[in-house]
Amino acid sequence: MIAEIEKYIEIQNNIDQILKDSPFKISYIIEKTGIKKPTFFKKMKEKRFTSEELLSIAKVMEPVYRNETKEEILESLKRAEENIENGRTVPFREFLAEKRKNLIQSKNDKS
């Protein structure tokens, strides 16, 4: 338990650098966590996020598949290889067009 607490303290003390090094924009993290922008920046500067706020930030920054076990990831990769071998693929341009369509739809749904 000591190691976990020490890790928590380390994260709390370095949260500003962790956020700056993140591939995510701060504005995206702010939007997804629901913390008001001025409050977020003040807490980041003072390194005073609550444990609940740090958890919500971590959930935004974690990969989508964070709950998958190693075995589940390996099984998913195996299925992907089988799909490729059996020609069950989508041309990149088609994939890109579908993602753009989804993004536009998502933006319209939020409006």
PDB file of N, CA and C in Angstrom:
ATOM      1  N   MET A   1       0.826  -1.189   0.000  1.00  0.00           N
ATOM      2  CA  MET A   1       0.000   0.000   0.000  1.00  0.00           C
ATOM      3  C   MET A   1       0.876   1.261   0.000  1.00  0.00           C
ATOM      4  N   ILE A   2       2.026   1.189   0.588  1.00  0.00           N
ATOM      5  CA  ILE A   2       2.916   2.352   0.626  1.00  0.00           C
ATOM      6  C   ILE A   2       3.326   2.754  -0.785  1.00  0.00           C
ATOM      7  N   ALA A   3       3.614   1.765  -1.624  1.00  0.00           N
ATOM      8  CA  ALA A   3       4.035   2.059  -2.997  1.00  0.00           C
ATOM      9  C   ALA A   3       2.942   2.804  -3.760  1.00  0.00           C
ATOM     10  N   GLU A   4       1.685   2.394  -3.562  1.00  0.00           N
ATOM     11  CA  GLU A   4       0.571   3.053  -4.243  1.00  0.00           C
ATOM     12  C   GLU A   4       0.418   4.491  -3.787  1.00  0.00           C
ATOM     13  N   ILE A   5       0.564   4.716  -2.489  1.00  0.00           N
ATOM     14  CA  ILE A   5       0.448   6.073  -1.951  1.00  0.00           C
ATOM     15  C   ILE A   5       1.599   6.939  -2.451  1.00  0.00           C
ATOM     16  N   GLU A   6       2.794   6.376  -2.478  1.00  0.00           N
ATOM     17  CA  GLU A   6       3.940   7.129  -2.996  1.00  0.00           C
ATOM     18  C   GLU A   6       3.744   7.476  -4.467  1.00  0.00           C
ATOM     19  N   LYS A   7       3.188   6.553  -5.233  1.00  0.00           N
ATOM     20  CA  LYS A   7       2.917   6.811  -6.654  1.00  0.00           C
ATOM     21  C   LYS A   7       1.877   7.922  -6.806  1.00  0.00           C
ATOM     22  N   TYR A   8       0.838   7.884  -5.972  1.00  0.00           N
ATOM     23  CA  TYR A   8      -0.191   8.925  -5.983  1.00  0.00           C
ATOM     24  C   TYR A   8       0.440  10.296  -5.697  1.00  0.00           C
ATOM     25  N   ILE A   9       1.293  10.363  -4.697  1.00  0.00           N
ATOM     26  CA  ILE A   9       1.955  11.625  -4.344  1.00  0.00           C
ATOM     27  C   ILE A   9       2.835  12.101  -5.496  1.00  0.00           C
ATOM     28  N   GLU A  10       3.525  11.168  -6.127  1.00  0.00           N
ATOM     29  CA  GLU A  10       4.374  11.512  -7.269  1.00  0.00           C
ATOM     30  C   GLU A  10       3.541  12.085  -8.411  1.00  0.00           C
ATOM     31  N   ILE A  11       2.413  11.461  -8.687  1.00  0.00           N
ATOM     32  CA  ILE A  11       1.522  11.963  -9.738  1.00  0.00           C
ATOM     33  C   ILE A  11       1.015  13.351  -9.371  1.00  0.00           C
ATOM     34  N   GLN A  12       0.565  13.516  -8.137  1.00  0.00           N
ATOM     35  CA  GLN A  12       0.054  14.813  -7.677  1.00  0.00           C
ATOM     36  C   GLN A  12       1.130  15.894  -7.813  1.00  0.00           C
ATOM     37  N   ASN A  13       2.368  15.568  -7.451  1.00  0.00           N
ATOM     38  CA  ASN A  13       3.455  16.552  -7.500  1.00  0.00           C
ATOM     39  C   ASN A  13       3.928  16.863  -8.915  1.00  0.00           C
ATOM     40  N   ASN A  14       3.671  15.968  -9.844  1.00  0.00           N
ATOM     41  CA  ASN A  14       4.146  16.152 -11.220  1.00  0.00           C
ATOM     42  C   ASN A  14       3.014  16.285 -12.224  1.00  0.00           C
ATOM     43  N   ILE A  15       1.798  16.531 -11.756  1.00  0.00           N
ATOM     44  CA  ILE A  15       0.638  16.549 -12.648  1.00  0.00           C
ATOM     45  C   ILE A  15       0.774  17.587 -13.759  1.00  0.00           C
ATOM     46  N   ASP A  16       1.376  18.724 -13.471  1.00  0.00           N
ATOM     47  CA  ASP A  16       1.530  19.741 -14.510  1.00  0.00           C
ATOM     48  C   ASP A  16       2.393  19.226 -15.658  1.00  0.00           C
ATOM     49  N   GLN A  17       3.491  18.572 -15.348  1.00  0.00           N
ATOM     50  CA  GLN A  17       4.362  18.037 -16.391  1.00  0.00           C
ATOM     51  C   GLN A  17       3.720  16.838 -17.093  1.00  0.00           C
ATOM     52  N   ILE A  18       3.017  16.012 -16.345  1.00  0.00           N
ATOM     53  CA  ILE A  18       2.310  14.869 -16.936  1.00  0.00           C
ATOM     54  C   ILE A  18       1.312  15.359 -17.977  1.00  0.00           C
ATOM     55  N   LEU A  19       0.562  16.406 -17.628  1.00  0.00           N
ATOM     56  CA  LEU A  19      -0.422  16.958 -18.566  1.00  0.00           C
ATOM     57  C   LEU A  19       0.250  17.595 -19.779  1.00  0.00           C
ATOM     58  N   LYS A  20       1.358  18.286 -19.555  1.00  0.00           N
ATOM     59  CA  LYS A  20       2.065  18.926 -20.672  1.00  0.00           C
ATOM     60  C   LYS A  20       2.668  17.884 -21.614  1.00  0.00           C
ATOM     61  N   ASP A  21       3.118  16.756 -21.072  1.00  0.00           N
ATOM     62  CA  ASP A  21       3.715  15.695 -21.879  1.00  0.00           C
ATOM     63  C   ASP A  21       2.676  14.796 -22.552  1.00  0.00           C
ATOM     64  N   SER A  22       1.437  14.957 -22.156  1.00  0.00           N
ATOM     65  CA  SER A  22       0.364  14.122 -22.680  1.00  0.00           C
ATOM     66  C   SER A  22       0.116  14.420 -24.150  1.00  0.00           C
ATOM     67  N   PRO A  23      -0.288  13.404 -24.924  1.00  0.00           N
ATOM     68  CA  PRO A  23      -0.636  13.664 -26.326  1.00  0.00           C
ATOM     69  C   PRO A  23      -1.966  14.411 -26.469  1.00  0.00           C
ATOM     70  N   PHE A  24      -2.686  14.570 -25.361  1.00  0.00           N
ATOM     71  CA  PHE A  24      -3.979  15.247 -25.388  1.00  0.00           C
ATOM     72  C   PHE A  24      -3.802  16.734 -25.122  1.00  0.00           C
ATOM     73  N   LYS A  25      -4.634  17.539 -25.762  1.00  0.00           N
ATOM     74  CA  LYS A  25      -4.628  18.969 -25.480  1.00  0.00           C
ATOM     75  C   LYS A  25      -5.283  19.193 -24.124  1.00  0.00           C
ATOM     76  N   ILE A  26      -4.785  20.177 -23.410  1.00  0.00           N
ATOM     77  CA  ILE A  26      -5.335  20.510 -22.097  1.00  0.00           C
ATOM     78  C   ILE A  26      -6.821  20.847 -22.230  1.00  0.00           C
ATOM     79  N   SER A  27      -7.181  21.555 -23.298  1.00  0.00           N
ATOM     80  CA  SER A  27      -8.589  21.932 -23.478  1.00  0.00           C
ATOM     81  C   SER A  27      -9.479  20.695 -23.592  1.00  0.00           C
ATOM     82  N   TYR A  28      -8.972  19.634 -24.224  1.00  0.00           N
ATOM     83  CA  TYR A  28      -9.731  18.386 -24.345  1.00  0.00           C
ATOM     84  C   TYR A  28      -9.913  17.750 -22.969  1.00  0.00           C
ATOM     85  N   ILE A  29      -8.859  17.713 -22.187  1.00  0.00           N
ATOM     86  CA  ILE A  29      -8.928  17.126 -20.845  1.00  0.00           C
ATOM     87  C   ILE A  29      -9.896  17.919 -19.972  1.00  0.00           C
ATOM     88  N   ILE A  30      -9.830  19.235 -20.070  1.00  0.00           N
ATOM     89  CA  ILE A  30     -10.736  20.098 -19.304  1.00  0.00           C
ATOM     90  C   ILE A  30     -12.184  19.810 -19.694  1.00  0.00           C
ATOM     91  N   GLU A  31     -12.430  19.737 -20.993  1.00  0.00           N
ATOM     92  CA  GLU A  31     -13.793  19.481 -21.476  1.00  0.00           C
ATOM     93  C   GLU A  31     -14.303  18.136 -20.975  1.00  0.00           C
ATOM     94  N   LYS A  32     -13.486  17.105 -21.088  1.00  0.00           N
ATOM     95  CA  LYS A  32     -13.916  15.757 -20.727  1.00  0.00           C
ATOM     96  C   LYS A  32     -14.067  15.556 -19.222  1.00  0.00           C
ATOM     97  N   THR A  33     -13.274  16.257 -18.423  1.00  0.00           N
ATOM     98  CA  THR A  33     -13.385  16.099 -16.968  1.00  0.00           C
ATOM     99  C   THR A  33     -14.506  16.947 -16.388  1.00  0.00           C
ATOM    100  N   GLY A  34     -14.874  18.008 -17.106  1.00  0.00           N
ATOM    101  CA  GLY A  34     -15.938  18.874 -16.599  1.00  0.00           C
ATOM    102  C   GLY A  34     -15.482  19.865 -15.542  1.00  0.00           C
ATOM    103  N   ILE A  35     -14.181  19.947 -15.340  1.00  0.00           N
ATOM    104  CA  ILE A  35     -13.644  20.931 -14.384  1.00  0.00           C
ATOM    105  C   ILE A  35     -13.583  22.271 -15.107  1.00  0.00           C
ATOM    106  N   LYS A  36     -14.054  23.315 -14.443  1.00  0.00           N
ATOM    107  CA  LYS A  36     -14.051  24.637 -15.067  1.00  0.00           C
ATOM    108  C   LYS A  36     -12.602  25.061 -15.367  1.00  0.00           C
ATOM    109  N   LYS A  37     -12.425  25.714 -16.523  1.00  0.00           N
ATOM    110  CA  LYS A  37     -11.098  26.058 -17.016  1.00  0.00           C
ATOM    111  C   LYS A  37     -10.246  26.832 -16.001  1.00  0.00           C
ATOM    112  N   PRO A  38     -10.761  27.924 -15.405  1.00  0.00           N
ATOM    113  CA  PRO A  38      -9.929  28.651 -14.437  1.00  0.00           C
ATOM    114  C   PRO A  38      -9.545  27.781 -13.234  1.00  0.00           C
ATOM    115  N   THR A  39     -10.503  26.978 -12.783  1.00  0.00           N
ATOM    116  CA  THR A  39     -10.252  26.079 -11.652  1.00  0.00           C
ATOM    117  C   THR A  39      -9.196  25.053 -12.023  1.00  0.00           C
ATOM    118  N   PHE A  40      -9.296  24.500 -13.220  1.00  0.00           N
ATOM    119  CA  PHE A  40      -8.345  23.488 -13.679  1.00  0.00           C
ATOM    120  C   PHE A  40      -6.925  24.046 -13.669  1.00  0.00           C
ATOM    121  N   PHE A  41      -6.754  25.238 -14.276  1.00  0.00           N
ATOM    122  CA  PHE A  41      -5.408  25.813 -14.349  1.00  0.00           C
ATOM    123  C   PHE A  41      -4.867  26.193 -12.974  1.00  0.00           C
ATOM    124  N   LYS A  42      -5.737  26.664 -12.108  1.00  0.00           N
ATOM    125  CA  LYS A  42      -5.291  26.995 -10.747  1.00  0.00           C
ATOM    126  C   LYS A  42      -4.850  25.729 -10.026  1.00  0.00           C
ATOM    127  N   LYS A  43      -5.646  24.682 -10.130  1.00  0.00           N
ATOM    128  CA  LYS A  43      -5.303  23.421  -9.466  1.00  0.00           C
ATOM    129  C   LYS A  43      -4.038  22.812 -10.069  1.00  0.00           C
ATOM    130  N   MET A  44      -3.878  22.953 -11.388  1.00  0.00           N
ATOM    131  CA  MET A  44      -2.683  22.423 -12.027  1.00  0.00           C
ATOM    132  C   MET A  44      -1.448  23.176 -11.538  1.00  0.00           C
ATOM    133  N   LYS A  45      -1.556  24.495 -11.457  1.00  0.00           N
ATOM    134  CA  LYS A  45      -0.424  25.316 -11.002  1.00  0.00           C
ATOM    135  C   LYS A  45      -0.065  25.003  -9.557  1.00  0.00           C
ATOM    136  N   GLU A  46      -1.098  24.861  -8.725  1.00  0.00           N
ATOM    137  CA  GLU A  46      -0.872  24.605  -7.297  1.00  0.00           C
ATOM    138  C   GLU A  46      -0.701  23.120  -6.983  1.00  0.00           C
ATOM    139  N   LYS A  47      -0.918  22.276  -7.980  1.00  0.00           N
ATOM    140  CA  LYS A  47      -0.822  20.824  -7.818  1.00  0.00           C
ATOM    141  C   LYS A  47      -1.737  20.359  -6.687  1.00  0.00           C
ATOM    142  N   ARG A  48      -3.011  20.773  -6.802  1.00  0.00           N
ATOM    143  CA  ARG A  48      -3.976  20.506  -5.739  1.00  0.00           C
ATOM    144  C   ARG A  48      -5.252  19.843  -6.244  1.00  0.00           C
ATOM    145  N   PHE A  49      -5.137  18.956  -7.219  1.00  0.00           N
ATOM    146  CA  PHE A  49      -6.312  18.219  -7.661  1.00  0.00           C
ATOM    147  C   PHE A  49      -6.723  17.237  -6.574  1.00  0.00           C
ATOM    148  N   THR A  50      -8.027  17.052  -6.417  1.00  0.00           N
ATOM    149  CA  THR A  50      -8.501  16.026  -5.480  1.00  0.00           C
ATOM    150  C   THR A  50      -8.239  14.657  -6.097  1.00  0.00           C
ATOM    151  N   SER A  51      -8.334  13.631  -5.288  1.00  0.00           N
ATOM    152  CA  SER A  51      -8.132  12.279  -5.813  1.00  0.00           C
ATOM    153  C   SER A  51      -9.186  11.955  -6.868  1.00  0.00           C
ATOM    154  N   GLU A  52     -10.415  12.420  -6.671  1.00  0.00           N
ATOM    155  CA  GLU A  52     -11.478  12.186  -7.651  1.00  0.00           C
ATOM    156  C   GLU A  52     -11.174  12.896  -8.970  1.00  0.00           C
ATOM    157  N   GLU A  53     -10.649  14.108  -8.892  1.00  0.00           N
ATOM    158  CA  GLU A  53     -10.298  14.850 -10.098  1.00  0.00           C
ATOM    159  C   GLU A  53      -9.142  14.175 -10.834  1.00  0.00           C
ATOM    160  N   LEU A  54      -8.149  13.708 -10.086  1.00  0.00           N
ATOM    161  CA  LEU A  54      -7.041  12.985 -10.716  1.00  0.00           C
ATOM    162  C   LEU A  54      -7.538  11.720 -11.397  1.00  0.00           C
ATOM    163  N   LEU A  55      -8.487  11.047 -10.779  1.00  0.00           N
ATOM    164  CA  LEU A  55      -9.060   9.845 -11.379  1.00  0.00           C
ATOM    165  C   LEU A  55      -9.777  10.190 -12.680  1.00  0.00           C
ATOM    166  N   SER A  56     -10.546  11.275 -12.697  1.00  0.00           N
ATOM    167  CA  SER A  56     -11.248  11.648 -13.924  1.00  0.00           C
ATOM    168  C   SER A  56     -10.263  12.053 -15.018  1.00  0.00           C
ATOM    169  N   ILE A  57      -9.166  12.705 -14.652  1.00  0.00           N
ATOM    170  CA  ILE A  57      -8.130  13.057 -15.621  1.00  0.00           C
ATOM    171  C   ILE A  57      -7.486  11.783 -16.176  1.00  0.00           C
ATOM    172  N   ALA A  58      -7.183  10.854 -15.286  1.00  0.00           N
ATOM    173  CA  ALA A  58      -6.564   9.593 -15.707  1.00  0.00           C
ATOM    174  C   ALA A  58      -7.468   8.816 -16.650  1.00  0.00           C
ATOM    175  N   LYS A  59      -8.763   8.821 -16.394  1.00  0.00           N
ATOM    176  CA  LYS A  59      -9.699   8.106 -17.264  1.00  0.00           C
ATOM    177  C   LYS A  59      -9.719   8.701 -18.664  1.00  0.00           C
ATOM    178  N   VAL A  60      -9.551  10.017 -18.762  1.00  0.00           N
ATOM    179  CA  VAL A  60      -9.502  10.669 -20.069  1.00  0.00           C
ATOM    180  C   VAL A  60      -8.206  10.300 -20.791  1.00  0.00           C
ATOM    181  N   MET A  61      -7.117  10.227 -20.044  1.00  0.00           N
ATOM    182  CA  MET A  61      -5.810  10.010 -20.640  1.00  0.00           C
ATOM    183  C   MET A  61      -5.474   8.546 -20.895  1.00  0.00           C
ATOM    184  N   GLU A  62      -6.202   7.630 -20.271  1.00  0.00           N
ATOM    185  CA  GLU A  62      -5.922   6.206 -20.448  1.00  0.00           C
ATOM    186  C   GLU A  62      -6.359   5.740 -21.822  1.00  0.00           C
ATOM    187  N   PRO A  63      -5.695   4.722 -22.349  1.00  0.00           N
ATOM    188  CA  PRO A  63      -6.134   4.155 -23.636  1.00  0.00           C
ATOM    189  C   PRO A  63      -7.546   3.586 -23.533  1.00  0.00           C
ATOM    190  N   VAL A  64      -8.215   3.504 -24.658  1.00  0.00           N
ATOM    191  CA  VAL A  64      -9.591   3.010 -24.711  1.00  0.00           C
ATOM    192  C   VAL A  64      -9.691   1.596 -24.154  1.00  0.00           C
ATOM    193  N   TYR A  65      -8.692   0.790 -24.383  1.00  0.00           N
ATOM    194  CA  TYR A  65      -8.754  -0.612 -23.999  1.00  0.00           C
ATOM    195  C   TYR A  65      -8.126  -0.865 -22.630  1.00  0.00           C
ATOM    196  N   ARG A  66      -8.174   0.096 -21.739  1.00  0.00           N
ATOM    197  CA  ARG A  66      -7.497  -0.024 -20.449  1.00  0.00           C
ATOM    198  C   ARG A  66      -8.001  -1.180 -19.588  1.00  0.00           C
ATOM    199  N   ASN A  67      -9.200  -1.674 -19.829  1.00  0.00           N
ATOM    200  CA  ASN A  67      -9.750  -2.742 -19.004  1.00  0.00           C
ATOM    201  C   ASN A  67      -9.505  -4.131 -19.592  1.00  0.00           C
ATOM    202  N   GLU A  68      -8.885  -4.189 -20.756  1.00  0.00           N
ATOM    203  CA  GLU A  68      -8.634  -5.482 -21.369  1.00  0.00           C
ATOM    204  C   GLU A  68      -7.428  -6.157 -20.717  1.00  0.00           C
ATOM    205  N   THR A  69      -7.537  -7.454 -20.566  1.00  0.00           N
ATOM    206  CA  THR A  69      -6.407  -8.216 -20.052  1.00  0.00           C
ATOM    207  C   THR A  69      -5.435  -8.484 -21.198  1.00  0.00           C
ATOM    208  N   LYS A  70      -4.252  -8.933 -20.849  1.00  0.00           N
ATOM    209  CA  LYS A  70      -3.253  -9.266 -21.858  1.00  0.00           C
ATOM    210  C   LYS A  70      -3.802 -10.329 -22.814  1.00  0.00           C
ATOM    211  N   GLU A  71      -4.491 -11.308 -22.254  1.00  0.00           N
ATOM    212  CA  GLU A  71      -5.051 -12.379 -23.071  1.00  0.00           C
ATOM    213  C   GLU A  71      -6.092 -11.844 -24.050  1.00  0.00           C
ATOM    214  N   GLU A  72      -6.929 -10.912 -23.603  1.00  0.00           N
ATOM    215  CA  GLU A  72      -7.950 -10.329 -24.472  1.00  0.00           C
ATOM    216  C   GLU A  72      -7.308  -9.529 -25.601  1.00  0.00           C
ATOM    217  N   ILE A  73      -6.249  -8.820 -25.294  1.00  0.00           N
ATOM    218  CA  ILE A  73      -5.547  -8.046 -26.319  1.00  0.00           C
ATOM    219  C   ILE A  73      -4.920  -8.982 -27.346  1.00  0.00           C
ATOM    220  N   LEU A  74      -4.269 -10.057 -26.867  1.00  0.00           N
ATOM    221  CA  LEU A  74      -3.662 -11.024 -27.778  1.00  0.00           C
ATOM    222  C   LEU A  74      -4.714 -11.700 -28.653  1.00  0.00           C
ATOM    223  N   GLU A  75      -5.865 -12.028 -28.083  1.00  0.00           N
ATOM    224  CA  GLU A  75      -6.953 -12.636 -28.850  1.00  0.00           C
ATOM    225  C   GLU A  75      -7.463 -11.669 -29.913  1.00  0.00           C
ATOM    226  N   SER A  76      -7.577 -10.409 -29.571  1.00  0.00           N
ATOM    227  CA  SER A  76      -8.020  -9.390 -30.524  1.00  0.00           C
ATOM    228  C   SER A  76      -7.023  -9.262 -31.677  1.00  0.00           C
ATOM    229  N   LEU A  77      -5.742  -9.276 -31.355  1.00  0.00           N
ATOM    230  CA  LEU A  77      -4.716  -9.208 -32.400  1.00  0.00           C
ATOM    231  C   LEU A  77      -4.761 -10.443 -33.298  1.00  0.00           C
ATOM    232  N   LYS A  78      -5.001 -11.604 -32.709  1.00  0.00           N
ATOM    233  CA  LYS A  78      -5.101 -12.849 -33.485  1.00  0.00           C
ATOM    234  C   LYS A  78      -6.274 -12.760 -34.477  1.00  0.00           C
ATOM    235  N   ARG A  79      -7.426 -12.261 -33.994  1.00  0.00           N
ATOM    236  CA  ARG A  79      -8.594 -12.107 -34.875  1.00  0.00           C
ATOM    237  C   ARG A  79      -8.301 -11.117 -35.998  1.00  0.00           C
ATOM    238  N   ALA A  80      -7.575 -10.052 -35.666  1.00  0.00           N
ATOM    239  CA  ALA A  80      -7.229  -9.052 -36.681  1.00  0.00           C
ATOM    240  C   ALA A  80      -6.342  -9.670 -37.759  1.00  0.00           C
ATOM    241  N   GLU A  81      -5.364 -10.473 -37.347  1.00  0.00           N
ATOM    242  CA  GLU A  81      -4.491 -11.143 -38.320  1.00  0.00           C
ATOM    243  C   GLU A  81      -5.293 -12.095 -39.208  1.00  0.00           C
ATOM    244  N   GLU A  82      -6.223 -12.818 -38.608  1.00  0.00           N
ATOM    245  CA  GLU A  82      -7.067 -13.724 -39.388  1.00  0.00           C
ATOM    246  C   GLU A  82      -7.920 -12.947 -40.388  1.00  0.00           C
ATOM    247  N   ASN A  83      -8.454 -11.812 -39.966  1.00  0.00           N
ATOM    248  CA  ASN A  83      -9.252 -10.983 -40.874  1.00  0.00           C
ATOM    249  C   ASN A  83      -8.419 -10.519 -42.067  1.00  0.00           C
ATOM    250  N   ILE A  84      -7.185 -10.117 -41.800  1.00  0.00           N
ATOM    251  CA  ILE A  84      -6.303  -9.665 -42.882  1.00  0.00           C
ATOM    252  C   ILE A  84      -6.002 -10.821 -43.830  1.00  0.00           C
ATOM    253  N   GLU A  85      -5.654 -11.973 -43.265  1.00  0.00           N
ATOM    254  CA  GLU A  85      -5.339 -13.149 -44.083  1.00  0.00           C
ATOM    255  C   GLU A  85      -6.524 -13.566 -44.954  1.00  0.00           C
ATOM    256  N   ASN A  86      -7.745 -13.407 -44.444  1.00  0.00           N
ATOM    257  CA  ASN A  86      -8.946 -13.819 -45.166  1.00  0.00           C
ATOM    258  C   ASN A  86      -9.570 -12.694 -45.997  1.00  0.00           C
ATOM    259  N   GLY A  87      -8.845 -11.580 -46.117  1.00  0.00           N
ATOM    260  CA  GLY A  87      -9.307 -10.493 -46.967  1.00  0.00           C
ATOM    261  C   GLY A  87     -10.453  -9.674 -46.398  1.00  0.00           C
ATOM    262  N   ARG A  88     -10.711  -9.812 -45.115  1.00  0.00           N
ATOM    263  CA  ARG A  88     -11.786  -9.023 -44.489  1.00  0.00           C
ATOM    264  C   ARG A  88     -11.203  -7.691 -44.013  1.00  0.00           C
ATOM    265  N   THR A  89     -10.946  -6.830 -44.984  1.00  0.00           N
ATOM    266  CA  THR A  89     -10.371  -5.523 -44.694  1.00  0.00           C
ATOM    267  C   THR A  89     -11.190  -4.443 -45.395  1.00  0.00           C
ATOM    268  N   VAL A  90     -10.903  -3.198 -45.036  1.00  0.00           N
ATOM    269  CA  VAL A  90     -11.566  -2.053 -45.651  1.00  0.00           C
ATOM    270  C   VAL A  90     -10.469  -1.148 -46.201  1.00  0.00           C
ATOM    271  N   PRO A  91     -10.609  -0.694 -47.441  1.00  0.00           N
ATOM    272  CA  PRO A  91      -9.608   0.237 -47.979  1.00  0.00           C
ATOM    273  C   PRO A  91      -9.505   1.483 -47.092  1.00  0.00           C
ATOM    274  N   PHE A  92      -8.293   2.004 -46.980  1.00  0.00           N
ATOM    275  CA  PHE A  92      -8.046   3.137 -46.092  1.00  0.00           C
ATOM    276  C   PHE A  92      -8.942   4.328 -46.412  1.00  0.00           C
ATOM    277  N   ARG A  93      -9.120   4.640 -47.671  1.00  0.00           N
ATOM    278  CA  ARG A  93      -9.960   5.797 -48.048  1.00  0.00           C
ATOM    279  C   ARG A  93     -11.398   5.603 -47.564  1.00  0.00           C
ATOM    280  N   GLU A  94     -11.886   4.378 -47.658  1.00  0.00           N
ATOM    281  CA  GLU A  94     -13.234   4.072 -47.172  1.00  0.00           C
ATOM    282  C   GLU A  94     -13.312   4.251 -45.650  1.00  0.00           C
ATOM    283  N   PHE A  95     -12.304   3.740 -44.979  1.00  0.00           N
ATOM    284  CA  PHE A  95     -12.222   3.862 -43.527  1.00  0.00           C
ATOM    285  C   PHE A  95     -12.196   5.331 -43.114  1.00  0.00           C
ATOM    286  N   LEU A  96     -11.354   6.103 -43.786  1.00  0.00           N
ATOM    287  CA  LEU A  96     -11.226   7.530 -43.484  1.00  0.00           C
ATOM    288  C   LEU A  96     -12.536   8.272 -43.727  1.00  0.00           C
ATOM    289  N   ALA A  97     -13.212   7.965 -44.821  1.00  0.00           N
ATOM    290  CA  ALA A  97     -14.490   8.611 -45.129  1.00  0.00           C
ATOM    291  C   ALA A  97     -15.525   8.300 -44.045  1.00  0.00           C
ATOM    292  N   GLU A  98     -15.557   7.054 -43.588  1.00  0.00           N
ATOM    293  CA  GLU A  98     -16.501   6.671 -42.535  1.00  0.00           C
ATOM    294  C   GLU A  98     -16.200   7.400 -41.229  1.00  0.00           C
ATOM    295  N   LYS A  99     -14.919   7.529 -40.882  1.00  0.00           N
ATOM    296  CA  LYS A  99     -14.537   8.236 -39.654  1.00  0.00           C
ATOM    297  C   LYS A  99     -14.896   9.716 -39.741  1.00  0.00           C
ATOM    298  N   ARG A 100     -14.696  10.312 -40.900  1.00  0.00           N
ATOM    299  CA  ARG A 100     -15.068  11.720 -41.087  1.00  0.00           C
ATOM    300  C   ARG A 100     -16.572  11.899 -40.931  1.00  0.00           C
ATOM    301  N   LYS A 101     -17.318  10.967 -41.522  1.00  0.00           N
ATOM    302  CA  LYS A 101     -18.781  11.001 -41.416  1.00  0.00           C
ATOM    303  C   LYS A 101     -19.207  10.911 -39.946  1.00  0.00           C
ATOM    304  N   ASN A 102     -18.587   9.996 -39.204  1.00  0.00           N
ATOM    305  CA  ASN A 102     -18.899   9.841 -37.774  1.00  0.00           C
ATOM    306  C   ASN A 102     -18.562  11.100 -36.985  1.00  0.00           C
ATOM    307  N   LEU A 103     -17.420  11.726 -37.317  1.00  0.00           N
ATOM    308  CA  LEU A 103     -17.005  12.945 -36.625  1.00  0.00           C
ATOM    309  C   LEU A 103     -17.997  14.076 -36.877  1.00  0.00           C
ATOM    310  N   ILE A 104     -18.409  14.242 -38.121  1.00  0.00           N
ATOM    311  CA  ILE A 104     -19.386  15.280 -38.464  1.00  0.00           C
ATOM    312  C   ILE A 104     -20.705  15.016 -37.749  1.00  0.00           C
ATOM    313  N   GLN A 105     -21.137  13.762 -37.755  1.00  0.00           N
ATOM    314  CA  GLN A 105     -22.379  13.403 -37.071  1.00  0.00           C
ATOM    315  C   GLN A 105     -22.288  13.697 -35.574  1.00  0.00           C
ATOM    316  N   SER A 106     -21.135  13.370 -34.985  1.00  0.00           N
ATOM    317  CA  SER A 106     -20.926  13.608 -33.555  1.00  0.00           C
ATOM    318  C   SER A 106     -20.993  15.102 -33.227  1.00  0.00           C
ATOM    319  N   LYS A 107     -20.368  15.907 -34.093  1.00  0.00           N
ATOM    320  CA  LYS A 107     -20.395  17.362 -33.899  1.00  0.00           C
ATOM    321  C   LYS A 107     -21.815  17.894 -34.029  1.00  0.00           C
ATOM    322  N   ASN A 108     -22.566  17.373 -34.991  1.00  0.00           N
ATOM    323  CA  ASN A 108     -23.946  17.801 -35.187  1.00  0.00           C
ATOM    324  C   ASN A 108     -24.833  17.404 -34.006  1.00  0.00           C
ATOM    325  N   ASP A 109     -24.571  16.232 -33.439  1.00  0.00           N
ATOM    326  CA  ASP A 109     -25.349  15.771 -32.281  1.00  0.00           C
ATOM    327  C   ASP A 109     -25.129  16.660 -31.067  1.00  0.00           C
ATOM    328  N   LYS A 110     -23.920  17.224 -30.948  1.00  0.00           N
ATOM    329  CA  LYS A 110     -23.604  18.083 -29.807  1.00  0.00           C
ATOM    330  C   LYS A 110     -24.205  19.476 -29.966  1.00  0.00           C
ATOM    331  N   SER A 111     -24.508  19.859 -31.212  1.00  0.00           N
ATOM    332  CA  SER A 111     -25.042  21.207 -31.480  1.00  0.00           C
ATOM    333  C   SER A 111     -26.487  21.330 -31.069  1.00  0.00           C
TER     334      SER A 111
END
